Coordinates of C-alpha atoms and ligand atoms in Angstrom, one line a residue:
X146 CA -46.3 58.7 65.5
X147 CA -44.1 61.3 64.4
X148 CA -41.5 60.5 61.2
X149 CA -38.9 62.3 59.7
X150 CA -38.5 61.7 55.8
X151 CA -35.8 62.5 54.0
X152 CA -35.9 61.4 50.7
X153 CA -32.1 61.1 49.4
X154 CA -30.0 60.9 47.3
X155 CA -30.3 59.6 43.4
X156 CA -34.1 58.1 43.1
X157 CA -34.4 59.1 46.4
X158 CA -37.0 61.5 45.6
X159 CA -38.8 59.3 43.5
X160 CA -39.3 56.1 45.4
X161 CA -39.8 58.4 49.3
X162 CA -42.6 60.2 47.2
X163 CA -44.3 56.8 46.6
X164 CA -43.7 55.7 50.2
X165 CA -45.1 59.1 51.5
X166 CA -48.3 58.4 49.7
X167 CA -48.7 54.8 51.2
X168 CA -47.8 56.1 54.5
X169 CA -50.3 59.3 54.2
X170 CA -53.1 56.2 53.2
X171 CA -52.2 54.0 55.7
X172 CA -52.4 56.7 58.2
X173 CA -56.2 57.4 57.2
X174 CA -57.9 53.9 57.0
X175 CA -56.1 52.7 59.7
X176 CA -56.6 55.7 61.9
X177 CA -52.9 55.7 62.8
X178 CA -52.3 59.5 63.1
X179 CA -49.4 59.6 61.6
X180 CA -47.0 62.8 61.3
X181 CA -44.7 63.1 58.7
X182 CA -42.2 65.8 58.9
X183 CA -40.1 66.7 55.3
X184 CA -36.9 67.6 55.6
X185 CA -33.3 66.9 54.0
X186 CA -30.0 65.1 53.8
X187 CA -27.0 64.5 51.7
X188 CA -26.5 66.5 48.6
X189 CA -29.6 68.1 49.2
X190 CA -28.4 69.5 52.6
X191 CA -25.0 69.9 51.3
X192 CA -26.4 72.8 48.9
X193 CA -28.6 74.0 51.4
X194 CA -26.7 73.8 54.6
X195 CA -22.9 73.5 53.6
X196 CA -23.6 69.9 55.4
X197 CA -24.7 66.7 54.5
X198 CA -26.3 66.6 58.3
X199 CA -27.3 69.8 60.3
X200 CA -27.4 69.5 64.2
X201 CA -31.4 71.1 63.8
X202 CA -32.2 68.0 61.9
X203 CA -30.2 65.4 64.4
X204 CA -32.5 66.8 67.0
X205 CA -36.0 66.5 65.5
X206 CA -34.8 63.4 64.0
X207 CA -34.0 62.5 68.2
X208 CA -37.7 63.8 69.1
X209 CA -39.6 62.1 66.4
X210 CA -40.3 58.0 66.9
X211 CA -39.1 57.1 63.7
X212 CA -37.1 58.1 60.5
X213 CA -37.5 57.4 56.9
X214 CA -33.9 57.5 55.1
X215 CA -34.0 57.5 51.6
X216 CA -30.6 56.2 50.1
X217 CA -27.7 58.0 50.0
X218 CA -24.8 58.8 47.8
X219 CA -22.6 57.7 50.3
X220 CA -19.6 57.1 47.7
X221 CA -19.5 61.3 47.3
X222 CA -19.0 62.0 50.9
X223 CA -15.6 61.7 51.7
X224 CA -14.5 64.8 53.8
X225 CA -16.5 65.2 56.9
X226 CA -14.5 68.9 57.2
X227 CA -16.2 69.9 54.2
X228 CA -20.0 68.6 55.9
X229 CA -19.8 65.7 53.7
X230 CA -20.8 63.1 56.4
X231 CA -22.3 59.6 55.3
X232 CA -25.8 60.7 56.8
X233 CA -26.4 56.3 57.1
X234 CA -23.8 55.7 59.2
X235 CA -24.5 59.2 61.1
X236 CA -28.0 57.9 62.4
X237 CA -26.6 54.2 63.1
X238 CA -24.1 55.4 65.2
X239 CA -25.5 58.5 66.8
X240 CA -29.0 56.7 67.5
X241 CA -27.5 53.4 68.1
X242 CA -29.1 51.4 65.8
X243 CA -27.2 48.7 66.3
X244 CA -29.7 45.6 64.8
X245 CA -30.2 46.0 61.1
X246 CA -33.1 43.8 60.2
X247 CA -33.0 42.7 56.4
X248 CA -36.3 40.4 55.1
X249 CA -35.7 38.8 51.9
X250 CA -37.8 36.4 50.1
X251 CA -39.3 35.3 46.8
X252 CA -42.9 36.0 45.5
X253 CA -44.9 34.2 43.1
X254 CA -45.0 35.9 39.7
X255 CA -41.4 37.2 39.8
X256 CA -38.6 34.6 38.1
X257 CA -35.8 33.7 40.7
X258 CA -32.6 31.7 39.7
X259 CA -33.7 29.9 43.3
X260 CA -36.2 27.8 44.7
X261 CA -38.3 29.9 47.0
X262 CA -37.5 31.1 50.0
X263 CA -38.2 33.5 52.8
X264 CA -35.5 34.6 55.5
X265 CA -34.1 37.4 57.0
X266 CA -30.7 38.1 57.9
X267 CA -30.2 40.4 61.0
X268 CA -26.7 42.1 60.6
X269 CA -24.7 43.9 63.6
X270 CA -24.9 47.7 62.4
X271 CA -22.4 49.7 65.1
X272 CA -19.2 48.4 64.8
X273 CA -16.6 45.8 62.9
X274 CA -14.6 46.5 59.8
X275 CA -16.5 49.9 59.2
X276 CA -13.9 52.6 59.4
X277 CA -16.5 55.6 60.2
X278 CA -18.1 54.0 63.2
X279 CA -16.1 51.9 65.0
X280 CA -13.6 54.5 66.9
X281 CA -14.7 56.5 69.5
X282 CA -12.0 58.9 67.4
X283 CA -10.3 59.1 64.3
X284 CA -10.6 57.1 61.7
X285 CA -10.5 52.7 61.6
X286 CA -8.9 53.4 58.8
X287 CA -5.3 54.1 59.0
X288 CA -2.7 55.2 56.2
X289 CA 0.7 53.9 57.0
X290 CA 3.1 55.0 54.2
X291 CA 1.1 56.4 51.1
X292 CA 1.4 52.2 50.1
X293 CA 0.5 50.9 53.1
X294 CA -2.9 50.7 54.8
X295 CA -4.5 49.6 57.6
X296 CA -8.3 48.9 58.8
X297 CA -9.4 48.1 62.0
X298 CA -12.3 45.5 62.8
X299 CA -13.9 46.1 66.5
X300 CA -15.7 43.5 67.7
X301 CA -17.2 43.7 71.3
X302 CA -18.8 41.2 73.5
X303 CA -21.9 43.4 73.9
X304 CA -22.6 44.3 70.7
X305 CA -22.8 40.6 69.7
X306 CA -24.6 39.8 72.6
X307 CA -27.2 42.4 71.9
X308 CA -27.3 42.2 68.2
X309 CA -27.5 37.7 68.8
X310 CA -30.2 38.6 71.1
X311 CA -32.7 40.5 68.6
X312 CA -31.7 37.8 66.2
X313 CA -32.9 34.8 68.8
X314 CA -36.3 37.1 69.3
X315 CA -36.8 37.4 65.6
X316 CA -36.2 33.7 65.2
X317 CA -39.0 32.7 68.3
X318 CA -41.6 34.8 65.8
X319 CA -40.9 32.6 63.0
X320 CA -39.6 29.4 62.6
X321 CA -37.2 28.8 65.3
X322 CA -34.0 28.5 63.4
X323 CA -30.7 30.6 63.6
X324 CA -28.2 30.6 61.4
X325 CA -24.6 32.4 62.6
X326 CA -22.3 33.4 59.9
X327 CA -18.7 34.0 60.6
X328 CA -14.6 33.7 59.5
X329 CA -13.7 31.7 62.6
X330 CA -10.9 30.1 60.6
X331 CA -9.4 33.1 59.5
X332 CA -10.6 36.3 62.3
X333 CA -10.4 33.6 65.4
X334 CA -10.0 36.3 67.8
X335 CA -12.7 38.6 66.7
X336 CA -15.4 35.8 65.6
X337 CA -14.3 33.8 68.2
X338 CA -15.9 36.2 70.7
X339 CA -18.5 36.6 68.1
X340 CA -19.5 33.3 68.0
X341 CA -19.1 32.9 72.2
X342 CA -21.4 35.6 72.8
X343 CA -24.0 34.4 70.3
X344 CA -23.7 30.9 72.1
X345 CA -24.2 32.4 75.7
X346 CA -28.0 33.9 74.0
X347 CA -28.9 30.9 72.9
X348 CA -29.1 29.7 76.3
X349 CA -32.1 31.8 76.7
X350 CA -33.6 30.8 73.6
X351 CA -33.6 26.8 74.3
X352 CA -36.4 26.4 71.4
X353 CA -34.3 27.7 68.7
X354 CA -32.1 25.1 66.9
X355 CA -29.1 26.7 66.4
X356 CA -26.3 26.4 63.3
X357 CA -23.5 28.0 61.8
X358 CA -21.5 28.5 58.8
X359 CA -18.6 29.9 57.2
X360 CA -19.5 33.5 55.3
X361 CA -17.5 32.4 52.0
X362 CA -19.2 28.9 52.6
X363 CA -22.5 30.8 52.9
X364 CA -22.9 32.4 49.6
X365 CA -22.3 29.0 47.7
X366 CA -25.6 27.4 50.5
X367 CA -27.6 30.6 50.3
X368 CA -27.9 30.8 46.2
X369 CA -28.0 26.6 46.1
X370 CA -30.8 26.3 48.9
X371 CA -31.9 29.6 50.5
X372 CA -35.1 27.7 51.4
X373 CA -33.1 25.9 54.5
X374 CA -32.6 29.3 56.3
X375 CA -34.8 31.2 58.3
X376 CA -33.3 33.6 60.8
X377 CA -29.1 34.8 59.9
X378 CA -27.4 36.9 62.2
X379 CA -23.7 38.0 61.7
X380 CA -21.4 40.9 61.9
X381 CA -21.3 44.6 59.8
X382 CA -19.7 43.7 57.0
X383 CA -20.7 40.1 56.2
X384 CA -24.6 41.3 56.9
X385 CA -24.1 44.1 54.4
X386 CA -22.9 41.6 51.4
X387 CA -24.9 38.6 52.3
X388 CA -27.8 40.9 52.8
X389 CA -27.8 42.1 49.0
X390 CA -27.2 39.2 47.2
X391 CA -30.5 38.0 49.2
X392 CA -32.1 40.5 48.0
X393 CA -31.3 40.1 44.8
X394 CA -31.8 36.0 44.9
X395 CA -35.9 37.2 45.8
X396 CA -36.1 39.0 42.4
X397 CA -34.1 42.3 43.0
X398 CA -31.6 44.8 45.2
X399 CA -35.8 47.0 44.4
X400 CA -37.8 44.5 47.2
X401 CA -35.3 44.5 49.9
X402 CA -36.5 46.2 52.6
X403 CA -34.9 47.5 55.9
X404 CA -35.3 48.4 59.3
X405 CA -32.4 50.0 61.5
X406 CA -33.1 49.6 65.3
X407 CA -32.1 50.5 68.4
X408 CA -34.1 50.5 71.7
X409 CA -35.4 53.8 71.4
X410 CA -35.5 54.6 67.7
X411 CA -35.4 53.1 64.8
X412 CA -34.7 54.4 60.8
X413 CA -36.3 52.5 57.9
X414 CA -34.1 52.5 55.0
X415 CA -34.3 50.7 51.6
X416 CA -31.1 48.1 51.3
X417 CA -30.3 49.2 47.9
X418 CA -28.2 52.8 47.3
X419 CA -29.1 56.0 45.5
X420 CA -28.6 54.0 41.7
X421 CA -27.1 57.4 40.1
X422 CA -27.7 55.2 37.1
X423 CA -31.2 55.1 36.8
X424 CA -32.5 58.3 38.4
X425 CA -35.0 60.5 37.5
X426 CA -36.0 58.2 34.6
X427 CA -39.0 57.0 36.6
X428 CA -37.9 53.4 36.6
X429 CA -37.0 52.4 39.9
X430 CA -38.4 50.4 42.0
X431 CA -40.2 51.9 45.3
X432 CA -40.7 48.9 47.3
X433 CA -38.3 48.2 48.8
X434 CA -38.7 51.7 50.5
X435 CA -42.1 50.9 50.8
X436 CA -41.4 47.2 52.6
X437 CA -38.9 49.6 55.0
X438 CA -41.8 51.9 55.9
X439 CA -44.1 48.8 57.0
X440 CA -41.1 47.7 59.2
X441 CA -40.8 50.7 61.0
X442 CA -44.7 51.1 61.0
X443 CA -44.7 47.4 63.1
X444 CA -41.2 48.4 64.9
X445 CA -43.3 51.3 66.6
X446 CA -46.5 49.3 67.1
X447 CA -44.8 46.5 69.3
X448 CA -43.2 49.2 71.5
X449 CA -46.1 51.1 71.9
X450 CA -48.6 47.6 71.9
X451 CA -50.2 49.8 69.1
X452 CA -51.9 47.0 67.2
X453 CA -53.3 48.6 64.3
X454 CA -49.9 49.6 63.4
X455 CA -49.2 45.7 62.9
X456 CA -52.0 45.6 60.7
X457 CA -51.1 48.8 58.9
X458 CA -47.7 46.7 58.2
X459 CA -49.6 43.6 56.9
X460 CA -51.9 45.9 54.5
X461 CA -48.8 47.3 52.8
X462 CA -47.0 43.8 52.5
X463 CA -49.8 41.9 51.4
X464 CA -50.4 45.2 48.9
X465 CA -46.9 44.4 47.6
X466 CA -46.9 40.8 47.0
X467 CA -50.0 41.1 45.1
X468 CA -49.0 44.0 43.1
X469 CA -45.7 41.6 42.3
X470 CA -47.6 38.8 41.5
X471 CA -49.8 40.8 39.1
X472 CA -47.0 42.2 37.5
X473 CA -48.4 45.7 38.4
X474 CA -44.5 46.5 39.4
X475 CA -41.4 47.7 37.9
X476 CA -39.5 46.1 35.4
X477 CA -36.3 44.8 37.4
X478 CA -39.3 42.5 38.9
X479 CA -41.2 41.8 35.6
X480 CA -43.6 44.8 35.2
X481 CA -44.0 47.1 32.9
X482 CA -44.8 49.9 35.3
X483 CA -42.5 53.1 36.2
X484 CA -41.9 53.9 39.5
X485 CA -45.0 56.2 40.4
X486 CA -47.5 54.2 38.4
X487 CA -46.1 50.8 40.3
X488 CA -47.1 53.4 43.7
X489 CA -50.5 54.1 42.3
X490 CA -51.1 50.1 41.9
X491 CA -49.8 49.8 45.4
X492 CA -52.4 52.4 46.7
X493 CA -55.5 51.0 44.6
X494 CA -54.8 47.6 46.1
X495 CA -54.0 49.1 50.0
X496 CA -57.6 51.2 49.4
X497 CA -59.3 48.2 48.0
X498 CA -57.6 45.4 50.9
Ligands
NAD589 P1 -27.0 50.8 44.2 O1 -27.6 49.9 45.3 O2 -27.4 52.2 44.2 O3 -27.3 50.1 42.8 C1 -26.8 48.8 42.4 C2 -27.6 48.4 41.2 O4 -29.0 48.1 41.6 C3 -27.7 49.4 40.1 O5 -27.7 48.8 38.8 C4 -29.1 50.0 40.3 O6 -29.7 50.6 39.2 C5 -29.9 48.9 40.9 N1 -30.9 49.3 41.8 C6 -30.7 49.8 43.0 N2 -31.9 50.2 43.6 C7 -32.8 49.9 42.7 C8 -34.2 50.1 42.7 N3 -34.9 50.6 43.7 N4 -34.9 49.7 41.6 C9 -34.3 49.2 40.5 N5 -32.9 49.0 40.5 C10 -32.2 49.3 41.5 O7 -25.4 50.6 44.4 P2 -24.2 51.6 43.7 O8 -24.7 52.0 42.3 O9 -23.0 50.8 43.9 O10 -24.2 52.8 44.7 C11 -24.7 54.1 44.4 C12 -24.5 55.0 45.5 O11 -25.3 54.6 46.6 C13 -23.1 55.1 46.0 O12 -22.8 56.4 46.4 C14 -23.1 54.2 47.3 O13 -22.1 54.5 48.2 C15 -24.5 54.4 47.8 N6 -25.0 53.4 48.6 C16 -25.8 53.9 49.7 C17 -26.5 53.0 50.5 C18 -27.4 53.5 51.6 O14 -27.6 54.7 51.6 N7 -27.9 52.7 52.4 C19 -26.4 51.6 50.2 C20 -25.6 51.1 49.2 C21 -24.9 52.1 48.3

């Protein structure tokens, strides 16, 4: 398996380094034969290149099987005629990774303002009320007067139908439950068809009970009772917010790991940003990185019916939880660790598992 890593933006560096080294490990116990393949993106290929993306690295990121993204300062790129692209959205829309998969759950050892829980909300990634990838051209966004603004949310019948359908497939692996989050009250047009198409799936999937609920309605259920959810799916915007403040209810915006799919690649990606604020102090935390590294680890092994790549996945995960639960983690979960002694933990427990 070939992977592109690019580690990023902010503490980038710092939590792809500790990923690399878990991935490198992995690679030899479990025989995987993995191929990692350096490179860069954002401010780092800004200085390099003049671009935040070069068309050499689109290419062998298009050849490879899989991408590692470290976070990106998205907030600085603003002009794409100066090469400041978003290199995120770049890779969602250009490899149509349309399903982004977003586990969240608690672990014993790290205090929660929750009761446990474990869930994972699967959020629509190519279109809605995101300006820089929902036109075919131009902009979603649109300036009327210099006081008056407009954005554009696209919502299609396929995407939903594709994005409800790798929800419903998640949802037969675990418990069997789907949640759909929506406005319908408000955005009846655009949920509307939202809500149809997600409907029509379900009549493939007659084992999965099926519920729904309002988005604004949703974050008062989620923080009371995230125990009573399983499986989420909804659209770009509500899956990016709902999607952190899960991550955070498990402990912190540090455990949330990623995976952005499509049917022929995929691009693990921690959920947090690049955290200007703490970078380079070696204090962030790496797993969530880490958790997105498994997920595209087990992402390549089901395509490929590559079953040691599933275990590779369980070895990290199980790796984490117990390095959580001993407190041999990072402080936003309760360690004491910095972020590459919280990877050396990680790596003792993977060698000794
Ligand atoms: P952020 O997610 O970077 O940080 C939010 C808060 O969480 C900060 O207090 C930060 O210190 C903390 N945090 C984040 N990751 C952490 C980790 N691994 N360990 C410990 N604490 C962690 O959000 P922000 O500060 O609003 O954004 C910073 C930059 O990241 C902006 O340019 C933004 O556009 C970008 N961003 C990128 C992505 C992405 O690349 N997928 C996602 C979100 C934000």
């Amino acid at each position: 398996m070939k992977i592109v890593v690019l580690p990023g933006d902010g503490i980038g560096p710092e939590t792809m380094q500790v990923t690399v080294n878990v991935l490198q490990l992995v690679s030899e116990k479990y025989k995987l034969q993995l191929q990692l393949l350096p490179d860069v993106a954002g401010h780092e290929s800004l200085r390099l290149h003049g671009t935040t993306i070069t068309p050499a690295l689109f290419d062998k990121v298009k050849q490879a099987d899989g991408l590692m993204l470290g976070p990106m300062a998205t907030y600085d790129f603003k002009d794409e005629a100066k090469g400041e692209i978003n290199p995120s959205m770049f890779f969602r829309k250009n490899l149509d990774l349309f399903a982004n998969i977003r586990p969240a759950r608690t672990y014993e050892g790290v205090k929660t303002i929750t009761p446990p829980f474990d869930l994972i909300v699967v959020r629509e990634n190519t279109e809605g009320f995101y300006a820089d990838r929902n036109m075919a051209a131009g902009n979603g966004e649109i300036l009327v007067t210099p006081d008056v603004g407009i954005a554009l949310r696209r919502i299609t019948r396929s995407c939903c139908e594709r994005i409800a359908r790798s929800a419903f497939a998640l949802a037969m692996q675990r418990k069997k439950h789907l949640t759909l989050v929506h406005k319908h009250n408000v955005l009846k047009v655009t949920d509307g068809i939202f809500l149809d198409a997600c409907r029509e799936v379900a009549k493939e999937f007659p084992q999965v009970t099926v519920d729904d609920f309002i988005v604004d309605a949703m974050m008062a259920h989620v923080v009371r009772a995230p125990g009573r959810f399983d499986v989420i799916v909804t659209t770009n915007m509500f899956g990016d917010i709902l999607s952190d403040l899960t991550a955070e209810l498990s402990g912190s915006l540090g455990l949330g790991g990623s995976l952005n799919a499509g049917i022929d690649h995929a691009m693990g990606q921690a959920a947090h940003g690049s955290a200007p604020d703490i970078a380079g102090q070696d204090i962030a935390n790496p797993l969530s990185s880490v958790l997105s590294a498994a997920m595209l680890l087990r992402w390549h092994g089901q395509r490929k019916g590559l079953d040691d790549f599933a275990t590779a996945a369980n070895a990290i995960e199980q790796a984490v939880t117990q390095s959580v639960s001993q407190g041999d983690c990072t402080r936003d979960v309760g360690g004491k660790l910095g972020t590459r002694a919280s990877g050396e933990a990680l790596l003792k427990l993977i060698r000794a598992g």
